[in-house]
CSV table of C-alpha atoms and ligand atoms in Angstrom, one decimal:
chain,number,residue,atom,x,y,z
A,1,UNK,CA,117.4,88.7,73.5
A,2,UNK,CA,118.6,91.6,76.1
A,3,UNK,CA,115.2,93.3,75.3
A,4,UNK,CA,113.2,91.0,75.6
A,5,UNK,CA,114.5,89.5,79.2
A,6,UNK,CA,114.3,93.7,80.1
A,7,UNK,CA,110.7,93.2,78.9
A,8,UNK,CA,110.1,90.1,81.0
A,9,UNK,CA,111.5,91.5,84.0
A,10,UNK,CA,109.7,94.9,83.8
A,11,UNK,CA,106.6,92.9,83.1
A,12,UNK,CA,107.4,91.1,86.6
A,13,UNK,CA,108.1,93.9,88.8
A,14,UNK,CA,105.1,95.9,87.1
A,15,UNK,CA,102.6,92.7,88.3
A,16,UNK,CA,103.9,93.2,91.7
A,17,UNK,CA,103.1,96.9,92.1
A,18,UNK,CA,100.0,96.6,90.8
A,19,UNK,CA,98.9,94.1,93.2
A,20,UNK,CA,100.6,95.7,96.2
A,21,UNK,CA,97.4,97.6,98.1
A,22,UNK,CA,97.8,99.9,100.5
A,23,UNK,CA,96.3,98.5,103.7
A,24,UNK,CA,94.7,100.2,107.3
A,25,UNK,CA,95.1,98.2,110.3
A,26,UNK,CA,92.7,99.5,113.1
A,27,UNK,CA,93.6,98.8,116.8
A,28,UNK,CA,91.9,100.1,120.1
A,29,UNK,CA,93.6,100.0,123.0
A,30,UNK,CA,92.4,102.2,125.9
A,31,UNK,CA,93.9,101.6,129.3
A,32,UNK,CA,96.0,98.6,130.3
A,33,UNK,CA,95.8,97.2,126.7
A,34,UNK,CA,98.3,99.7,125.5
A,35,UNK,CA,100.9,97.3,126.5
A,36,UNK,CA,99.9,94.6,124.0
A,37,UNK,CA,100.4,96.9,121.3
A,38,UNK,CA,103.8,97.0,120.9
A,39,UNK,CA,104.4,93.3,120.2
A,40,UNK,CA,100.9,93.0,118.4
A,41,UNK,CA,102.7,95.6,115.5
A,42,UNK,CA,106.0,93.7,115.7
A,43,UNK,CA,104.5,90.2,114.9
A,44,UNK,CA,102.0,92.6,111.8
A,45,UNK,CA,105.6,94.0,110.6
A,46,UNK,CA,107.1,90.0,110.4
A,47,UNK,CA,103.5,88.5,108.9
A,48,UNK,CA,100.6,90.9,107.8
A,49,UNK,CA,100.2,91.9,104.2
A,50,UNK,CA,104.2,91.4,103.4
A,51,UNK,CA,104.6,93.1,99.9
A,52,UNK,CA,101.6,95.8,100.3
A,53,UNK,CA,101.6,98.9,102.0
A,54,UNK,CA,100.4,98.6,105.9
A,55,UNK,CA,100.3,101.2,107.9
A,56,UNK,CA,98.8,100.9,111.6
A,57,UNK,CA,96.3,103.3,113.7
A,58,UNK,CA,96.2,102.7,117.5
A,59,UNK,CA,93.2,104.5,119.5
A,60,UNK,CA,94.7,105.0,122.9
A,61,UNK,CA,95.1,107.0,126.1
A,62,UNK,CA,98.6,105.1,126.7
A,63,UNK,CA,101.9,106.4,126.0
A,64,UNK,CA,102.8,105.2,122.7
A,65,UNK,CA,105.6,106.2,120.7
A,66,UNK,CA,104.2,107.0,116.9
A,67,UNK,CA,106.4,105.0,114.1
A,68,UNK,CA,106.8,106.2,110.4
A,69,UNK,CA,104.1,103.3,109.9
A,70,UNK,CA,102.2,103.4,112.8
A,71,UNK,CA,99.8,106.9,114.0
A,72,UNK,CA,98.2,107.0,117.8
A,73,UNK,CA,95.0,108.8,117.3
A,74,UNK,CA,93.8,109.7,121.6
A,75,UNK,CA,91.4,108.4,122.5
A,76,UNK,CA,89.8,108.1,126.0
A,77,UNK,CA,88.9,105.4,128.0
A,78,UNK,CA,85.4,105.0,128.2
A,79,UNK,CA,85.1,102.0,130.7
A,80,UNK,CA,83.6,98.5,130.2
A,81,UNK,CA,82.0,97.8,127.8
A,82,UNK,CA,81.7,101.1,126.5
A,83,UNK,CA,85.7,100.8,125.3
A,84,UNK,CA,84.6,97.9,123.1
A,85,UNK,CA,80.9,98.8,122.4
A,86,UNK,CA,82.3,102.3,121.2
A,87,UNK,CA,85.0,100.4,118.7
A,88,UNK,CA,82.9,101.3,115.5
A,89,UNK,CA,82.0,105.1,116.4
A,90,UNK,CA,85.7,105.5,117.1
A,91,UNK,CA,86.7,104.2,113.4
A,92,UNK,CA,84.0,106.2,111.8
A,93,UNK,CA,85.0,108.8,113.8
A,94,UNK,CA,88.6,109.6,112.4
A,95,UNK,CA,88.0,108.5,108.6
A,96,UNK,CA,89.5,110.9,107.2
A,97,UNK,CA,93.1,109.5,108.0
A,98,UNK,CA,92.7,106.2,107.0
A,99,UNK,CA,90.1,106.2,104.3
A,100,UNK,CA,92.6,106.7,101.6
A,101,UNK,CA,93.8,103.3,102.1
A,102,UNK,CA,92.3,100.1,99.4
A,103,UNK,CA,91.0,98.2,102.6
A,104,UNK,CA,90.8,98.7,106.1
A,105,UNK,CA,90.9,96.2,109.0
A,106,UNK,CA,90.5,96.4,112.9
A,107,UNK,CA,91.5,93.7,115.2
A,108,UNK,CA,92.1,93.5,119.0
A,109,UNK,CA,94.5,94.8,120.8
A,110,UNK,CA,95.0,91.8,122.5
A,111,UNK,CA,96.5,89.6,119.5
A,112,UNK,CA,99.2,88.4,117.8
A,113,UNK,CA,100.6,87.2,114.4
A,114,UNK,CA,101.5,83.9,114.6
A,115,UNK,CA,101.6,83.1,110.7
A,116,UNK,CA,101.3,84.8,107.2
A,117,UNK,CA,98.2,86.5,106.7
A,118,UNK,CA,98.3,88.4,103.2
A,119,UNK,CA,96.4,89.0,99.8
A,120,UNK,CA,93.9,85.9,100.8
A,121,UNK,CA,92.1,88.7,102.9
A,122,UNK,CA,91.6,91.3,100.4
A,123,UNK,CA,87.9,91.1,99.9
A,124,UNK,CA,85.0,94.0,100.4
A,125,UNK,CA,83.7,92.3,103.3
A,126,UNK,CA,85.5,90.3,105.6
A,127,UNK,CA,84.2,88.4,108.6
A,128,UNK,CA,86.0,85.6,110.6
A,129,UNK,CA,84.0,82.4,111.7
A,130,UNK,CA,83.9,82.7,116.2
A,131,UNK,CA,86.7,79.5,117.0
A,132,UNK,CA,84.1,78.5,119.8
A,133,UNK,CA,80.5,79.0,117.7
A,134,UNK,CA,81.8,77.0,113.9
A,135,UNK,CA,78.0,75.1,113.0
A,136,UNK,CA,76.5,76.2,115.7
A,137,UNK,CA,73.7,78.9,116.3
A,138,UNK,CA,75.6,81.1,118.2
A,139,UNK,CA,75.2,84.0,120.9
A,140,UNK,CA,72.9,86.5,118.5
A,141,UNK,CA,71.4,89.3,120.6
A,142,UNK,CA,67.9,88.5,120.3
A,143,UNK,CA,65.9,90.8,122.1
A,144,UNK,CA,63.6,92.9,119.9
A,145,UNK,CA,64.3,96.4,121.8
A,146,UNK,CA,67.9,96.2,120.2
A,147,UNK,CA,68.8,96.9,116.2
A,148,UNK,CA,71.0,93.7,116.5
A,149,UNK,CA,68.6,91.1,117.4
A,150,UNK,CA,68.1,88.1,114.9
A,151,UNK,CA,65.1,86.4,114.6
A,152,UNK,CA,65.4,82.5,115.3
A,153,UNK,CA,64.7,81.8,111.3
A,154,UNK,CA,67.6,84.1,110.8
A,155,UNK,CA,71.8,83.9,110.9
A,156,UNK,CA,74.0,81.1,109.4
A,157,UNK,CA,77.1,81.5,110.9
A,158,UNK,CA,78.6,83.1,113.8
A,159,UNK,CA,81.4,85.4,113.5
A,160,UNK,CA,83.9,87.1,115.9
A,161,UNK,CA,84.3,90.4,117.3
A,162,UNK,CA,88.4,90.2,117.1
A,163,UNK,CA,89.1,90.6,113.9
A,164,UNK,CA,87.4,92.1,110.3
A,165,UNK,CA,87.6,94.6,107.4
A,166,UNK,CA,87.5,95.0,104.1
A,167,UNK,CA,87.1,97.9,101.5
A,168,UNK,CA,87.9,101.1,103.0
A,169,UNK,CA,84.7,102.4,101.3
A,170,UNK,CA,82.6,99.0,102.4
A,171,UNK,CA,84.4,99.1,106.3
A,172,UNK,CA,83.6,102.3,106.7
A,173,UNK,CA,80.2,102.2,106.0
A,174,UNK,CA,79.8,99.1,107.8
A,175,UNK,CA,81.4,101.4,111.0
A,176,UNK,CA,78.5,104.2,110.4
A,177,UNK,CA,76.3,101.6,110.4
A,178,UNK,CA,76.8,99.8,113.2
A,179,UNK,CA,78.0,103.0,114.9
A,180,UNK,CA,73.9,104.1,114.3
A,181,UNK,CA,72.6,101.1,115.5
A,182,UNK,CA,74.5,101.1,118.7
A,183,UNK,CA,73.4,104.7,119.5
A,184,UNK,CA,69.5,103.8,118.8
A,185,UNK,CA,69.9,101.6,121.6
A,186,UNK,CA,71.8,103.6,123.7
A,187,UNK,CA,68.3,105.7,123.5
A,188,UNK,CA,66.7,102.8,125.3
A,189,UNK,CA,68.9,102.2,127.5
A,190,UNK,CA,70.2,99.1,126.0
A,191,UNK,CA,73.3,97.4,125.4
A,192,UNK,CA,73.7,94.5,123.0
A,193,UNK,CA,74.9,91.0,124.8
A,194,UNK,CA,78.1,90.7,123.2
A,195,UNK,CA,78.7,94.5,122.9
A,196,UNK,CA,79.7,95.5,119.1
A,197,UNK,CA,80.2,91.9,118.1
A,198,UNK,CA,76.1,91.7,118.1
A,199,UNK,CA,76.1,94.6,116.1
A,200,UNK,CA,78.6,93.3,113.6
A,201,UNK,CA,76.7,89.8,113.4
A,202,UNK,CA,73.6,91.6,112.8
A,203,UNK,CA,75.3,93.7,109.9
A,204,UNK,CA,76.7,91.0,108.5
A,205,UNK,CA,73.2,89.2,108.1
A,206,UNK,CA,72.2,92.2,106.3
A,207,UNK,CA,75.3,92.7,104.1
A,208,UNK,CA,76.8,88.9,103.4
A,209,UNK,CA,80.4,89.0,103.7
A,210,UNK,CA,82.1,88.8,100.4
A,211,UNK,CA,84.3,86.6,102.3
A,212,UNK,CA,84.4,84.4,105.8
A,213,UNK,CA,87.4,83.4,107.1
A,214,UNK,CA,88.1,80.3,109.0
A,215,UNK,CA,89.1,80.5,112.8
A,216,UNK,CA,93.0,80.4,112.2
A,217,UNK,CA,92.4,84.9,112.2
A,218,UNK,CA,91.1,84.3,115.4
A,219,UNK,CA,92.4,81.4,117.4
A,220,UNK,CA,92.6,81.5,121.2
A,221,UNK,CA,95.7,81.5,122.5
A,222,UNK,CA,96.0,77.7,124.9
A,223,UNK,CA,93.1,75.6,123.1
A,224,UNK,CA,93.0,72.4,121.4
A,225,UNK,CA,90.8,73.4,118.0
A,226,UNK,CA,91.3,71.7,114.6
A,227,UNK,CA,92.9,75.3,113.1
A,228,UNK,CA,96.2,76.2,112.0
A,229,UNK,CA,97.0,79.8,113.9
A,230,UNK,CA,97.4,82.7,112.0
A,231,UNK,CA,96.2,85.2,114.4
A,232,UNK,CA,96.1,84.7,118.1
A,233,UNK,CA,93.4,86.0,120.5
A,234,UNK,CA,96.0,85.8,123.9
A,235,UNK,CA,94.6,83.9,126.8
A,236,UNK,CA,94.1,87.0,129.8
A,237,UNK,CA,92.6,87.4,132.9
A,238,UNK,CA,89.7,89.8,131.2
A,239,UNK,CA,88.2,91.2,134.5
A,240,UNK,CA,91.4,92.5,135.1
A,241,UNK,CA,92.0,94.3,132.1
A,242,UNK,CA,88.2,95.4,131.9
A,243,UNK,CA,88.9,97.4,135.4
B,301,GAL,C1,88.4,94.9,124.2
B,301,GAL,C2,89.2,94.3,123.1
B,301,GAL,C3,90.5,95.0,123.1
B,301,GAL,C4,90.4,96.5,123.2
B,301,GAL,C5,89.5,96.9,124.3
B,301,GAL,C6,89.3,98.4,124.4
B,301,GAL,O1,87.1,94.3,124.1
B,301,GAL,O2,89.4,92.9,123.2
B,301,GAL,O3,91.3,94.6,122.0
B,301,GAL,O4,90.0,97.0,122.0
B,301,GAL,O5,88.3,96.3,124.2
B,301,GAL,O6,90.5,99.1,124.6
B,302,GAL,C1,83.4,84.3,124.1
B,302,GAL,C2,84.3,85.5,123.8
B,302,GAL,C3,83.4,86.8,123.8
B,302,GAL,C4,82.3,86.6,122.8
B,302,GAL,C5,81.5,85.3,123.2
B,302,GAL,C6,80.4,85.1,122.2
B,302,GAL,O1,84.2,83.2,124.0
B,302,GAL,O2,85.2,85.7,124.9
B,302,GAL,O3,84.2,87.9,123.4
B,302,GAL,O4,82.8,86.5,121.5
B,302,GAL,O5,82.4,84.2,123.2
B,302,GAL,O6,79.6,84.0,122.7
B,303,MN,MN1,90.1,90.2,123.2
């Protein structure tokens, strides 16, 4: 009777290790957005992932202090847009410290937890629906000089810059990717309408996402919408922080 209850209960605690993944969370935050960071990893230590392994990467040029879970990898601010348009080079950039992880995800610095967000996110390719642009077309870059545009016969949904990952191994290619694509246009001078979140809308037509989450990941902060916050996009003055 003893052995078999030790059986159960080894049984049990061997389930739980064996789903516990060990999980990347990518955040930029160049210039004033350094000082969202601190509460953005406070509300991910009280909701994100609980039970797996998170550990968090901040790109800055702030003074950050690093955590036993948390690295600051510098990085310098490049201006608007370039400190957003420059989001997937900077990923691809320093792979080699998170690629380790099972799956890797990058958000913006300008966010907070709100609610639980765990294992229902674990998927290869992970894309969150725009809270603004749910069945409708959306802003697609669609001028032909740029390797994001889409074609008016092509694009279903609409997804948003703020938040996304998956797979290391699938995120990081998507990075190289969409890392390659923004430099081809930066050889014509061009720079996508909504920055990286053309690019990733263009990737994402080419490489369905294994799985599309609903605007809760990415609800803005102050609005009315028929979502249940999970993840917060905080209401700012944007020129401000662009300067
Ligand atoms: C913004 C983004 C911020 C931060 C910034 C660059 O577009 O919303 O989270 O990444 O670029 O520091
Ligand atoms: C805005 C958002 C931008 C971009 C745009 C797409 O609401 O602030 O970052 O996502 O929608 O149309
Ligand atoms: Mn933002």
């Amino acid at each position: 009777m003893k052995h078999r209850l030790l059986t159960l209960l080894f049984l049990i605690f061997f389930a739980r290790i064996a789903n516990a993944h060990s999980v990347g969370l990518l955040m930029v935050a160049t210039g004033k957005y350094v000082q969202f960071i601190p509460q953005l990893i406070e509300s991910a230590r009280t909701y994100f992932c609980k039970g797996h392994d998170v550990h968090y990467y901040v790109f800055t040029d702030g003074n950050l202090q690093p955590a036993p879970d948390t690295t600051i990898i510098f990085q310098q601010r490049l201006g608007w847009p370039h400190d957003t348009l420059k989001r997937f080079s900077m990923y691809a950039s320093h792979a080699d410290q998170y690629q380790h992880h099972d799956y890797l995800f990058a958000l913006d610095a300008d966010m907070l937890f709100v609610d639980y967000v765990g294992s229902e996110i674990l998927s290869d390719r992970v894309a969150t629906l725009h809270p603004c642009l749910v069945n409708q077309r959306g802003t697609y870059e669609t001028r032909s000089i740029s390797t994001a545009c889409v074609k008016a016969d092509e694009g279903t949904h609409y997804f948003a810059g703020g938040f996304n990952g998956g797979s290391s191994k699938e995120f990081l290619k998507m990075a190289c990717t969409i890392t390659a694509n923004i430099e081809k246009d930066l050889e014509h001078g061009f720079i996508a309408l909504w920055h990286d979140e053309s690019h990733l809308n263009r990737y994402f037509i080419d490489n369905k996402p294994t799985l599309i989450l609903c605007p809760d990941y990415c609800y803005p902060e102050g609005w009315d919408l028929p979502y249940n916050p999970k993840l917060v996009a905080l209401l700012k003055d944007h020129k401000k922080f662009q300067n």
